[in-house]
Amino acid sequence: MTTSTPEKGPNPGEGRLLRYVDALCEAFAQEMRRDESVFVFGLDVDDHKCIQGSTRGLLQEFGAERVFTTPLSEDAMTGVAIGAAMAGMRPVHTHIRMDFLLLCMNQLVNIAAKARYMYGGSVSVPLVVRSMIGKSWGQGAQHSQALHSMFMHVPGLKVVAPSNAHDVKGCMIAAIRDDNPVIFMEHRLLYPTEAYVPEAAYEVRPGKARVVAPGEDVTVVGISNMVVECLRARELLAEAGVSAEVIDPIWLAPLDIDTIVESARRTKRLVVADNGWTSCGASAEIVAQVLERAGDAGIAVKRIGFEPTTCPPSPVLEAKFYPNPGTVAATIHAMVRPKDAPWTPDPERTKLAYQTQFRGPF
Amino acid sequence: MTTSTPEKGPNPGEGRLLRYVDALCEAFAQEMRRDESVFVFGLDVDDHKCIQGSTRGLLQEFGAERVFTTPLSEDAMTGVAIGAAMAGMRPVHTHIRMDFLLLCMNQLVNIAAKARYMYGGSVSVPLVVRSMIGKSWGQGAQHSQALHSMFMHVPGLKVVAPSNAHDVKGCMIAAIRDDNPVIFMEHRLLYPTEAYVPEAAYEVRPGKARVVAPGEDVTVVGISNMVVECLRARELLAEAGVSAEVIDPIWLAPLDIDTIVESARRTKRLVVADNGWTSCGASAEIVAQVLERAGDAGIAVKRIGFEPTTCPPSPVLEAKFYPNPGTVAATIHAMVRPKDAPWTPDPERTKLAYQTQFRGPF
Amino acid sequence: MQNAVAAGTPSLETVTRLYHQLRLIRVLEEEVARVYPTDKIKSPVHLSIGQEFVSVGVCDVLQPRDHVSITYRGHAAYIAKGGDMAAMVAEMYGRKAGCAQGRGGSMHLVDSKAGVIGGSAVVGTSIPIAAGFALADRRKGTGGVVACFFGDGASEEGCLAETLNFAALQKLPVLFVCENNGYAIHEPRAKRWATDRLCERAATYGMPAHHVTSGDVFEVRARAEEAVRAMRGGGGPVFLEVDCYRWQEHVGPNQDYDQGYRSQAELIPWIEDDQVPRLARMLDASVVERIDAEVRLAVAAAFAFAEETPFPDPEDLYDHVYA
Amino acid sequence: MQNAVAAGTPSLETVTRLYHQLRLIRVLEEEVARVYPTDKIKSPVHLSIGQEFVSVGVCDVLQPRDHVSITYRGHAAYIAKGGDMAAMVAEMYGRKAGCAQGRGGSMHLVDSKAGVIGGSAVVGTSIPIAAGFALADRRKGTGGVVACFFGDGASEEGCLAETLNFAALQKLPVLFVCENNGYAIHEPRAKRWATDRLCERAATYGMPAHHVTSGDVFEVRARAEEAVRAMRGGGGPVFLEVDCYRWQEHVGPNQDYDQGYRSQAELIPWIEDDQVPRLARMLDASVVERIDAEVRLAVAAAFAFAEETPFPDPEDLYDHVYA
Ligand SMILES: Cc1ncc(C[n+]2csc(CCOP(=O)(O)OP(=O)(O)O)c2C)c(N)n1
Ligand SMILES: Cc1ncc(C[n+]2csc(CCOP(=O)(O)OP(=O)(O)O)c2C)c(N)n1
Ligand SMILES: [Mg+2]
Ligand SMILES: [Mg+2]
């Protein structure tokens, strides 16, 4: 499946059609060639599966000193990464599930986020922490979490959640070059999705959200994979005569709220669809910021995210746990046309190619 | 200093004037007498300082089998507590700073919060995790954090932040009796504050926020110690002719949003003052929930919390990092009287007895 | 590898019991592997084929009041401790009658009645949980012990060190069992362990520690028996490291010797020494035949149950978030 | 306790250098204790009085390119590694010219120029950070080593076990130094450690491990020297456990033998064996006098600087959140 071609980047629309996973891998290779201090480590980055292919070829090109697995010791390995970063290296630490970052919270929040500040500006921590969000095929309670809001809560961290192959390359390059710790969120189901990706290195930096598709009736902010699902919802809504503007914030911290406020002021309706829980989530933050800024504009708001339960593996329950293009479209329809009869798109038509093609276990 | 007497509880206004710390200690003693399965453990609970006095006398009365310190192993000790809870005990695990919970996130979020769900209802985790929020006297980056929003984000956890001696006893008893994991937040600076506390055991349960002081012009939600600071801000505002209603949610998860929505619908203004960062914070959640519910009511909103930096120990910087009655009052004044000249209360008059009497280091 | 039977000659009864368990788990997992390509099991499965003897040897000496703490590779220990097999298969099928009502999947098996503590998919996480059960056992005076299974990879997580210290300090009745199959996913031990001196390390906490390298179910059983006896007498924790080998891929139903990260030559001695046929050879052919038939029936019944029993209702999603 | 000088007779130069450092740290911390009741230092201070010999012995063999990783009880190591004293005192005073610009306080001292890695107030947290510096040293080929100080309490955190394994696996040049003062706050070691076999445990990772029980600065120095030499040759990490004693209360300027958790009798042998007067006795009185005078002047100058140098501007609050 091809996501909408991003309009930003040095050569918009140019480049080859590349998969998300290959674009990511290309970013590593290019940055490692450019800068000796970049290294990629973490469980299984150097095995034959190469983290679903995202580190393919790196061991061969850069050797075991710069591409290596570790013991199962997420807490200490995070500390090692932070220490190496303080000492001038640029580590990229990889976790195959974002859930495992819960083992690293002390190092990430108590040290990485605070080091520059609490050491009076005398050090920096140019660290990238990659993790993948799992979804479907019974990933279940502990292999499915998207915990970005925990990191957005803490000053000193940056957080990014690219939704397409173009951005994942540009964001990774920007993250590696950034002198701050960056929590880099990938989504497992986005790995096979394709977009046009320029060959040369480029950065997709913090500070600019992207209006992925224009619309008049409602502003829809999608986070990570939800951008793709919101685009599908937009198509379905169009058939029902509702025009939705879809925005991809790309970087969640720092967040480009201006683009969202501007759109929401115009449409008077804001929906944030997140691949995560809503309580104290990114969606709460976006809604709160927009309304603090534009409180008098009479903007109606709504958050969509995980249901407020743990993620269950049974397919029946899993289907209800996650938002999808159908539920997003129905929610927006109810908001835009409160007096109409409730409308839900044909469930068959809400399925996304990038999901149906996924087969487990990983 | 006496906080406003809570209006709830079995015998409102009755009981002795008791300090927060002693009320807490009384809750432990009463519950341990009532129920053999309750035990209190964690670093230093059994030394002569007794966690600032909050576990005073427990070792003597209940013995080392039920009151014991542990090695410095927060991660595993949390797992031990969870296991014991699943096996039918009611552990109270104590941390002298909330910052240390970052070492326990895997166990708390991946197991405690999810166990009942992911084991299909076949177990429960009646666990209380106590932690104290530090403030002032150079506590600095890693001894000052209030991380409740991280826990409010995760289904399966309960979160409570009592602001006075009456509630701290009732909430602790409710938390111990609760069959779910409860993140129990205490505030170091509240320890010496006094309120009327009934002698008999009673519960202050989830589900009911308290309107601490009535008002017309603005609804102010204070969290933890910020309730006290908001009450002082209310007094200052009254002198400037602004009438503020102050609400203490007490339990943050589950949250009684109805009481807040009702008030905010009436005052048309909502300010949430938290002892924590605002980004993806409890304040974001409260604002977002109120506006999802009452979006058409034209309610202006504003969040107040930590400045978006790490907490610095230098007193000059620390003073600017934290909200205080003066900054809360000034913010509210600007919101209620946008056309008036900015107004700030006399800084000397914004100081709270419970703060000025505090002298470090702990 | 030799069968250094450290335990004298096992009784025929013991051989029969162990054979039954070994065969049951083997057939069950082979059936999981057979069904898997049909996509009826939409759950990552981690098979124990070849490693069953560890769980079987240890659990044979446990009593109903005792607990086992299992991992995401937990089918063997779940069954060996007497977990409900039909409920387990139904769980993998995502059914309401699953042992976790379709909320756990293969990685989070649980059977509180049988003393199976729920598994975790975050490696190492269940180790301190096991110690918590042991603490509760002691407080309640149940006399129960806890056998805590984990992999060689899990031993690298700091929570093992923390738990060993605490369990030894408190003299908790925990039998730590490291199933050392030499790999964490595709990474061999040499890329993860500075040395192989795990047992020696555990012993520095003041607990007995034994390394079973024979692959012999009777030696495992004998070591466990001795440990459990000492633990019930208040002797505190014991550590067992048991060498074993994972025959199949890390996750999923297949073999993966074509992937290059390990060679089939490693497997061969383990196949030669496979405890399932070994124990069969120690029994009368008729007994083996009876057990095999029983086992086939039981496994078939479990799968038939899973096929038929309904999925949860979507609205069930909201149950059990809070007690 | 005996001074088992394992290191031959130290040169007069060495004695002089070590005495200077010991005295400097002692006088500095005594001054902190003296000033503390004035509330000019609004920061929790954890004094090293009595334990200075550990930092002094180790840091004497380090070079400018080397690093030390310190704890919240880090004054001694900060000074011993050559950290800027005036900037340290200014930091405790919360001043802009503090080594962390008033953003660290006593618990987060740092001096990147002198090779002092910033301290952390979360026990144990800085141990893997030290290994990260060592990894960077090796990658960059600086030839530098890292001395990583931590307490007996910190050794209980799982991240020590994880870091030891990783450092040994990767043969990183880290000298782990456990300052074993027998207490974590008020909790004695016996309530926290299952056994006293820490060194033996570290050795199971395949690294040399020594327990220095003599309280002798020269023995510490000799062990560190030997270790650093081996590490520079690529020998991988070394572990030192050094028994010592905290004379003052855990946090704050006072003694606390009246609190009941420990008796003054424990202190007496340490006072008798105090390395500061011991080394003074090894030197000419005139040398001692000169050093003492120098030290007094230096400390006074540091405090004078701290008193005079301005506080940060409130608006500085927003600096350094991001690089
Ligand atoms: C904390 C954590 N880190 C990483 C993973 C990914 N992972 C799943 S299984 C596994 C290997 C574990 O190896 P071991 O403990 O030896 O058990 P085995 O699979 O060999 O039975 C890894 C790394 C995980 N699930 N949890
Ligand atoms: C992770 C963590 N747990 C608990 C504390 C509280 N605490 C501060 S110092 C300390 C004792 C540490 O003892 P040790 O490592 O022996 O160092 P010492 O103070 O004796 O130098 C404790 C428990 C903390 N700061 N961090
Ligand atoms: Mg293994
Ligand atoms: Mg100590």
PDB file of C-alpha atoms in Angstrom, chain C residues 31-152:
ATOM      1  CA  GLU C  31      -0.287 -30.863  17.395  1.00  0.00           C
ATOM      2  CA  VAL C  32       0.127 -27.139  17.981  1.00  0.00           C
ATOM      3  CA  ALA C  33       2.795 -27.123  15.284  1.00  0.00           C
ATOM      4  CA  ARG C  34       0.557 -29.097  12.930  1.00  0.00           C
ATOM      5  CA  VAL C  35      -2.434 -26.811  13.410  1.00  0.00           C
ATOM      6  CA  TYR C  36      -0.481 -23.570  13.379  1.00  0.00           C
ATOM      7  CA  PRO C  37      -0.344 -23.058   9.605  1.00  0.00           C
ATOM      8  CA  THR C  38      -4.146 -23.045   9.519  1.00  0.00           C
ATOM      9  CA  ASP C  39      -4.010 -19.702  11.373  1.00  0.00           C
ATOM     10  CA  LYS C  40      -6.489 -20.913  13.938  1.00  0.00           C
ATOM     11  CA  ILE C  41      -3.937 -20.067  16.579  1.00  0.00           C
ATOM     12  CA  LYS C  42      -3.406 -16.347  16.141  1.00  0.00           C
ATOM     13  CA  SER C  43      -0.857 -16.078  18.899  1.00  0.00           C
ATOM     14  CA  PRO C  44       2.943 -16.234  18.918  1.00  0.00           C
ATOM     15  CA  VAL C  45       3.784 -19.783  20.090  1.00  0.00           C
ATOM     16  CA  HIS C  46       7.103 -20.745  21.643  1.00  0.00           C
ATOM     17  CA  LEU C  47       7.440 -24.509  21.679  1.00  0.00           C
ATOM     18  CA  SER C  48       9.353 -26.519  24.275  1.00  0.00           C
ATOM     19  CA  ILE C  49       9.851 -29.578  22.087  1.00  0.00           C
ATOM     20  CA  GLY C  50      13.050 -31.250  23.282  1.00  0.00           C
ATOM     21  CA  GLN C  51      13.141 -29.308  26.565  1.00  0.00           C
ATOM     22  CA  GLU C  52      10.131 -30.983  28.186  1.00  0.00           C
ATOM     23  CA  PHE C  53      12.289 -33.080  30.487  1.00  0.00           C
ATOM     24  CA  VAL C  54      13.189 -30.033  32.581  1.00  0.00           C
ATOM     25  CA  SER C  55       9.606 -29.203  33.460  1.00  0.00           C
ATOM     26  CA  VAL C  56       8.636 -32.843  33.814  1.00  0.00           C
ATOM     27  CA  GLY C  57      11.532 -33.705  36.089  1.00  0.00           C
ATOM     28  CA  VAL C  58      10.954 -30.733  38.366  1.00  0.00           C
ATOM     29  CA  CYS C  59       7.164 -30.764  38.507  1.00  0.00           C
ATOM     30  CA  ASP C  60       7.027 -34.463  39.309  1.00  0.00           C
ATOM     31  CA  VAL C  61       8.191 -33.690  42.840  1.00  0.00           C
ATOM     32  CA  LEU C  62       5.753 -30.853  43.408  1.00  0.00           C
ATOM     33  CA  GLN C  63       2.453 -31.091  45.208  1.00  0.00           C
ATOM     34  CA  PRO C  64      -0.854 -29.386  44.493  1.00  0.00           C
ATOM     35  CA  ARG C  65      -0.140 -26.719  47.133  1.00  0.00           C
ATOM     36  CA  ASP C  66       3.074 -25.805  45.331  1.00  0.00           C
ATOM     37  CA  HIS C  67       3.349 -23.306  42.490  1.00  0.00           C
ATOM     38  CA  VAL C  68       5.251 -23.046  39.245  1.00  0.00           C
ATOM     39  CA  SER C  69       6.187 -19.780  37.646  1.00  0.00           C
ATOM     40  CA  ILE C  70       6.324 -20.206  33.881  1.00  0.00           C
ATOM     41  CA  THR C  71       7.549 -18.205  30.907  1.00  0.00           C
ATOM     42  CA  TYR C  72       6.096 -17.421  27.486  1.00  0.00           C
ATOM     43  CA  ARG C  73       7.683 -20.783  26.567  1.00  0.00           C
ATOM     44  CA  GLY C  74       5.447 -22.290  29.175  1.00  0.00           C
ATOM     45  CA  HIS C  75       3.415 -25.121  27.647  1.00  0.00           C
ATOM     46  CA  ALA C  76       5.582 -27.818  29.209  1.00  0.00           C
ATOM     47  CA  ALA C  77       5.580 -26.491  32.747  1.00  0.00           C
ATOM     48  CA  TYR C  78       1.871 -25.670  32.559  1.00  0.00           C
ATOM     49  CA  ILE C  79       1.021 -29.257  31.649  1.00  0.00           C
ATOM     50  CA  ALA C  80       3.629 -30.822  33.916  1.00  0.00           C
ATOM     51  CA  LYS C  81       2.144 -28.983  36.905  1.00  0.00           C
ATOM     52  CA  GLY C  82      -1.302 -30.271  36.009  1.00  0.00           C
ATOM     53  CA  GLY C  83      -2.715 -27.260  34.180  1.00  0.00           C
ATOM     54  CA  ASP C  84      -5.977 -27.783  32.317  1.00  0.00           C
ATOM     55  CA  MET C  85      -5.000 -28.775  28.763  1.00  0.00           C
ATOM     56  CA  ALA C  86      -8.325 -28.044  27.108  1.00  0.00           C
ATOM     57  CA  ALA C  87      -8.351 -24.569  28.643  1.00  0.00           C
ATOM     58  CA  MET C  88      -4.814 -24.057  27.387  1.00  0.00           C
ATOM     59  CA  VAL C  89      -5.598 -24.965  23.800  1.00  0.00           C
ATOM     60  CA  ALA C  90      -8.787 -22.923  23.924  1.00  0.00           C
ATOM     61  CA  GLU C  91      -6.676 -20.001  25.104  1.00  0.00           C
ATOM     62  CA  MET C  92      -4.412 -20.308  22.085  1.00  0.00           C
ATOM     63  CA  TYR C  93      -7.524 -20.325  19.936  1.00  0.00           C
ATOM     64  CA  GLY C  94      -8.663 -17.094  21.596  1.00  0.00           C
ATOM     65  CA  ARG C  95     -11.786 -18.632  23.061  1.00  0.00           C
ATOM     66  CA  LYS C  96     -13.825 -17.554  26.046  1.00  0.00           C
ATOM     67  CA  ALA C  97     -13.220 -20.890  27.765  1.00  0.00           C
ATOM     68  CA  GLY C  98      -9.481 -20.392  27.487  1.00  0.00           C
ATOM     69  CA  CYS C  99      -7.537 -20.445  30.717  1.00  0.00           C
ATOM     70  CA  ALA C 100      -7.289 -16.655  30.462  1.00  0.00           C
ATOM     71  CA  GLN C 101     -10.623 -16.164  28.681  1.00  0.00           C
ATOM     72  CA  GLY C 102      -8.844 -15.253  25.463  1.00  0.00           C
ATOM     73  CA  ARG C 103      -7.003 -12.399  27.125  1.00  0.00           C
ATOM     74  CA  GLY C 104      -3.654 -14.145  27.495  1.00  0.00           C
ATOM     75  CA  GLY C 105      -2.812 -16.243  24.473  1.00  0.00           C
ATOM     76  CA  SER C 106       0.009 -18.719  24.400  1.00  0.00           C
ATOM     77  CA  MET C 107       2.425 -16.417  26.234  1.00  0.00           C
ATOM     78  CA  HIS C 108       0.276 -15.821  29.301  1.00  0.00           C
ATOM     79  CA  LEU C 109      -0.989 -19.230  30.327  1.00  0.00           C
ATOM     80  CA  VAL C 110      -2.349 -19.448  33.839  1.00  0.00           C
ATOM     81  CA  ASP C 111      -4.116 -22.013  35.987  1.00  0.00           C
ATOM     82  CA  SER C 112      -4.517 -20.811  39.528  1.00  0.00           C
ATOM     83  CA  LYS C 113      -6.254 -24.003  40.624  1.00  0.00           C
ATOM     84  CA  ALA C 114      -3.348 -26.130  39.468  1.00  0.00           C
ATOM     85  CA  GLY C 115      -0.800 -23.748  40.944  1.00  0.00           C
ATOM     86  CA  VAL C 116       0.392 -22.344  37.629  1.00  0.00           C
ATOM     87  CA  ILE C 117       1.319 -18.684  38.089  1.00  0.00           C
ATOM     88  CA  GLY C 118       0.610 -16.710  34.928  1.00  0.00           C
ATOM     89  CA  GLY C 119       3.358 -16.357  32.360  1.00  0.00           C
ATOM     90  CA  SER C 120       4.796 -13.087  31.128  1.00  0.00           C
ATOM     91  CA  ALA C 121       6.008 -12.121  27.676  1.00  0.00           C
ATOM     92  CA  VAL C 122       8.550  -9.692  29.105  1.00  0.00           C
ATOM     93  CA  VAL C 123      11.586 -11.834  29.756  1.00  0.00           C
ATOM     94  CA  GLY C 124      12.631 -12.166  33.393  1.00  0.00           C
ATOM     95  CA  THR C 125       9.617 -10.368  34.784  1.00  0.00           C
ATOM     96  CA  SER C 126       8.101 -13.428  36.388  1.00  0.00           C
ATOM     97  CA  ILE C 127      11.155 -14.274  38.491  1.00  0.00           C
ATOM     98  CA  PRO C 128      10.454 -11.882  41.387  1.00  0.00           C
ATOM     99  CA  ILE C 129       6.739 -12.682  41.138  1.00  0.00           C
ATOM    100  CA  ALA C 130       7.641 -16.253  42.017  1.00  0.00           C
ATOM    101  CA  ALA C 131       9.508 -15.024  45.081  1.00  0.00           C
ATOM    102  CA  GLY C 132       6.403 -13.079  46.079  1.00  0.00           C
ATOM    103  CA  PHE C 133       4.356 -16.275  46.018  1.00  0.00           C
ATOM    104  CA  ALA C 134       6.987 -17.953  48.161  1.00  0.00           C
ATOM    105  CA  LEU C 135       6.879 -15.070  50.620  1.00  0.00           C
ATOM    106  CA  ALA C 136       3.110 -15.455  50.836  1.00  0.00           C
ATOM    107  CA  ASP C 137       3.456 -19.204  51.284  1.00  0.00           C
ATOM    108  CA  ARG C 138       5.739 -18.671  54.217  1.00  0.00           C
ATOM    109  CA  ARG C 139       3.542 -15.985  55.775  1.00  0.00           C
ATOM    110  CA  LYS C 140       0.472 -18.175  55.413  1.00  0.00           C
ATOM    111  CA  GLY C 141       2.326 -21.250  56.573  1.00  0.00           C
ATOM    112  CA  THR C 142       1.106 -23.349  53.663  1.00  0.00           C
ATOM    113  CA  GLY C 143       4.347 -25.302  53.500  1.00  0.00           C
ATOM    114  CA  GLY C 144       4.262 -24.758  49.753  1.00  0.00           C
ATOM    115  CA  VAL C 145       7.260 -24.154  47.532  1.00  0.00           C
ATOM    116  CA  VAL C 146       7.589 -22.369  44.206  1.00  0.00           C
ATOM    117  CA  ALA C 147       9.496 -23.639  41.188  1.00  0.00           C
ATOM    118  CA  CYS C 148      10.525 -20.724  39.033  1.00  0.00           C
ATOM    119  CA  PHE C 149      11.460 -21.483  35.423  1.00  0.00           C
ATOM    120  CA  PHE C 150      13.369 -19.064  33.249  1.00  0.00           C
ATOM    121  CA  GLY C 151      15.759 -19.133  30.313  1.00  0.00           C
ATOM    122  CA  ASP C 152      19.458 -18.464  29.969  1.00  0.00           C
TER     123      ASP C 152
END
